[in-house]
CSV table of C-alpha atoms in Angstrom, one decimal:
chain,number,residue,atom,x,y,z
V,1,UNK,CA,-24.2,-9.5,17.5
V,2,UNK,CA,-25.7,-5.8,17.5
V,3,UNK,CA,-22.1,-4.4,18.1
V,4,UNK,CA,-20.2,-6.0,14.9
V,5,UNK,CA,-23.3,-5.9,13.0
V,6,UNK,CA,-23.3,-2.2,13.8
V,7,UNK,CA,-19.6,-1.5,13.1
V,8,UNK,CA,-19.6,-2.8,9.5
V,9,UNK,CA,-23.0,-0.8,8.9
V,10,UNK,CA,-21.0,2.1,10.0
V,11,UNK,CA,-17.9,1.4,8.7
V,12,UNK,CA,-19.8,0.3,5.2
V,13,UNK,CA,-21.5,4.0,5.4
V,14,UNK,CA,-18.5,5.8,5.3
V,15,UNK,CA,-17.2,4.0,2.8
V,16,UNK,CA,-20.2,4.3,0.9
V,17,UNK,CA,-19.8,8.2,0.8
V,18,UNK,CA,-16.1,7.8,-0.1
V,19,UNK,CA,-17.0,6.0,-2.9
V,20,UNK,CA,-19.7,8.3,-3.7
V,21,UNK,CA,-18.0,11.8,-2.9
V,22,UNK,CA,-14.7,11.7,-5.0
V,23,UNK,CA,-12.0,13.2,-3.1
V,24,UNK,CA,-10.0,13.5,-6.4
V,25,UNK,CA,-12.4,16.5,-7.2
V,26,UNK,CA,-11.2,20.2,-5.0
V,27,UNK,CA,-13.8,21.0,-2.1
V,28,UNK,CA,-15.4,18.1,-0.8
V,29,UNK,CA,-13.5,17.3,1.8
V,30,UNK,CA,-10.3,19.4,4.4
V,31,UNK,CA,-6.9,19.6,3.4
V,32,UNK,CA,-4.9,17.2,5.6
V,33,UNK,CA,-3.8,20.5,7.7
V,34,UNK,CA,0.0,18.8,7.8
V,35,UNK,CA,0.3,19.0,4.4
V,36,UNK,CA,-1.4,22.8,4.2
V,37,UNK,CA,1.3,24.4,6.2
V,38,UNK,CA,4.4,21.6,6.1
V,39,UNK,CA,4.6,20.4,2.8
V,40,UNK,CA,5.1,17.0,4.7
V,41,UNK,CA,2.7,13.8,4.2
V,42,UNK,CA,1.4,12.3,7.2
V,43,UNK,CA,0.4,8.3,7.3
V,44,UNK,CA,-2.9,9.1,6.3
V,45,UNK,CA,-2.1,11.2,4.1
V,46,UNK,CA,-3.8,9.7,0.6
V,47,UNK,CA,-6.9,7.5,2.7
V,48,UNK,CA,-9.8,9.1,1.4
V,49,UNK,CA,-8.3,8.9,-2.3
V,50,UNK,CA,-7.0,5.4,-1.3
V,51,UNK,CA,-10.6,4.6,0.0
V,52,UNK,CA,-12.3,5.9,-2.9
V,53,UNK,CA,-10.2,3.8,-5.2
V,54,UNK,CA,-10.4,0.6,-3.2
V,55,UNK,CA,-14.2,0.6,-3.0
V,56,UNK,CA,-14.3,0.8,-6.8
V,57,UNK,CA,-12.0,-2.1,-7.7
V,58,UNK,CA,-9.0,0.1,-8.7
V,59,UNK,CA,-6.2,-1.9,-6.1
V,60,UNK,CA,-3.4,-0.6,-7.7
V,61,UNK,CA,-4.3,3.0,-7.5
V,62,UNK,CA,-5.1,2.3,-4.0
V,63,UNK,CA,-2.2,1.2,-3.0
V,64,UNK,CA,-0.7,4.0,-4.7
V,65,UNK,CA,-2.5,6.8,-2.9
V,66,UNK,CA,-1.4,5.2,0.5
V,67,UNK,CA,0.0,1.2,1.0
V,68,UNK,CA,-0.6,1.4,4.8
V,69,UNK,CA,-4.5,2.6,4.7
V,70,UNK,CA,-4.9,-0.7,2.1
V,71,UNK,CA,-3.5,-2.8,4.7
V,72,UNK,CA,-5.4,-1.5,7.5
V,73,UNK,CA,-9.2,-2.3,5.1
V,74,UNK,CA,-7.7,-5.7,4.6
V,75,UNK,CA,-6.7,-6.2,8.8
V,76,UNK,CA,-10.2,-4.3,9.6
V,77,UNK,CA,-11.9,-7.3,7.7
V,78,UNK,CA,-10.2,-10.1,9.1
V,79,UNK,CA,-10.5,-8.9,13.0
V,80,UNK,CA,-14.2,-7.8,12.1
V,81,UNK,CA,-14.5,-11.1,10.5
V,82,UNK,CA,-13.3,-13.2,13.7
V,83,UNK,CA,-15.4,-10.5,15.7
V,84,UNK,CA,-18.9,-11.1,14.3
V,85,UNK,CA,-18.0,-15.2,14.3
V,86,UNK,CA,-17.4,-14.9,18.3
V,87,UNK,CA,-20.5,-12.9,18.6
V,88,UNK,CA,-22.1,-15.6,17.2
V,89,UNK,CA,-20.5,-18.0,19.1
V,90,UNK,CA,-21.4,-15.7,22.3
V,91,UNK,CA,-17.8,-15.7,22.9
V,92,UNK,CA,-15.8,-12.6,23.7
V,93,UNK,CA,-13.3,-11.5,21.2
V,94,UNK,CA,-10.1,-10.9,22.7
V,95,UNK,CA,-6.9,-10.2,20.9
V,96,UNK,CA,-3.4,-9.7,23.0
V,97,UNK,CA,-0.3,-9.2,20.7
V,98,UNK,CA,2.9,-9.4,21.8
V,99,UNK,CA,4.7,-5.3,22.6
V,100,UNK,CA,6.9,-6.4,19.7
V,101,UNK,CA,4.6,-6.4,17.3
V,102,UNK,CA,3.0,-3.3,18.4
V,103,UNK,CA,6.1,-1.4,18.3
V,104,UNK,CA,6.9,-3.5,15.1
V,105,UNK,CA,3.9,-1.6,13.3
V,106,UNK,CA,4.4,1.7,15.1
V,107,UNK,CA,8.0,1.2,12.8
V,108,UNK,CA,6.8,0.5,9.8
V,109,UNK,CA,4.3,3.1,9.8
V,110,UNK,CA,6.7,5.5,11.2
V,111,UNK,CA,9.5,4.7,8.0
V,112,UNK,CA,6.8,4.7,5.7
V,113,UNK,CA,5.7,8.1,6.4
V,114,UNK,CA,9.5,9.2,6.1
V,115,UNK,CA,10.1,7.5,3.3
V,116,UNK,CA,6.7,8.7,1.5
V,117,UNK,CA,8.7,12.7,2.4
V,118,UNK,CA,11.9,11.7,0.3
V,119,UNK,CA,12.8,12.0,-3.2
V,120,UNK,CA,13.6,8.2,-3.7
V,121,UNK,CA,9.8,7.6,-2.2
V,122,UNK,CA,8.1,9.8,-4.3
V,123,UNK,CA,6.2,6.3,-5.4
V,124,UNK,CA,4.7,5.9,-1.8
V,125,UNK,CA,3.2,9.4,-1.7
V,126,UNK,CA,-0.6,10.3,-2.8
């Protein structure tokens, strides 16, 4: 149980100074370097504003300041979840999706980063 035990304390640090350190506020934490010399929004674009807002109740901001990043805390919880409950179990956790799927979320990532670059997406980006 150390190893899932060990993620979350990890995991529940960083979130801790995310939610501590406001990346709303200039100079606490790099410019996403895409951004600094594109102009262009990555996927990640909007985390640590999307973290920041999650950890203090504020859903709808979050999902505002990036959708994907939401998803991904909620999908991190769930696997962890199943994770520490085989540890305790003294089972192994093993996951094996289908190459669908992975390619089906390497999509939606991919058209949500496009999407978040357009006019008509202007909603999606941080």
């Amino acid at each position: 149980m150390a190893v899932p035990v060990g993620a979350i304390v990890a995991v529940a640090a960083a979130f801790a100074y995310v939610g501590t350190v406001d990346p709303n506020e200039p100079g606490h934490y790099p410019v996403c370097p895409l951004v600094r010399f594109t102009g262009i929004y990555c996927p990640g674009c909007g985390g640590l504003r999307s973290a920041h807002a999650f950890i203090h109740g504020d859903l709808a901001t979050a999902l505002g300041a990036n959708a994907v990043a939401v998803a991904g805390y909620v999908i991190f919880a769930v696997v962890w979840a199943m994770w520490l409950i085989r540890a305790v179990q003294a089972r192994p956790l093993r996951i094996s999706l289908p190459r669908a799927w992975w390619w089906s979320v390497g999509g939606v990532v991919l058209i949500f980063s496009v999407v978040r670059n357009l006019p008509f997406g202007a909603g999606l980006a941080p």
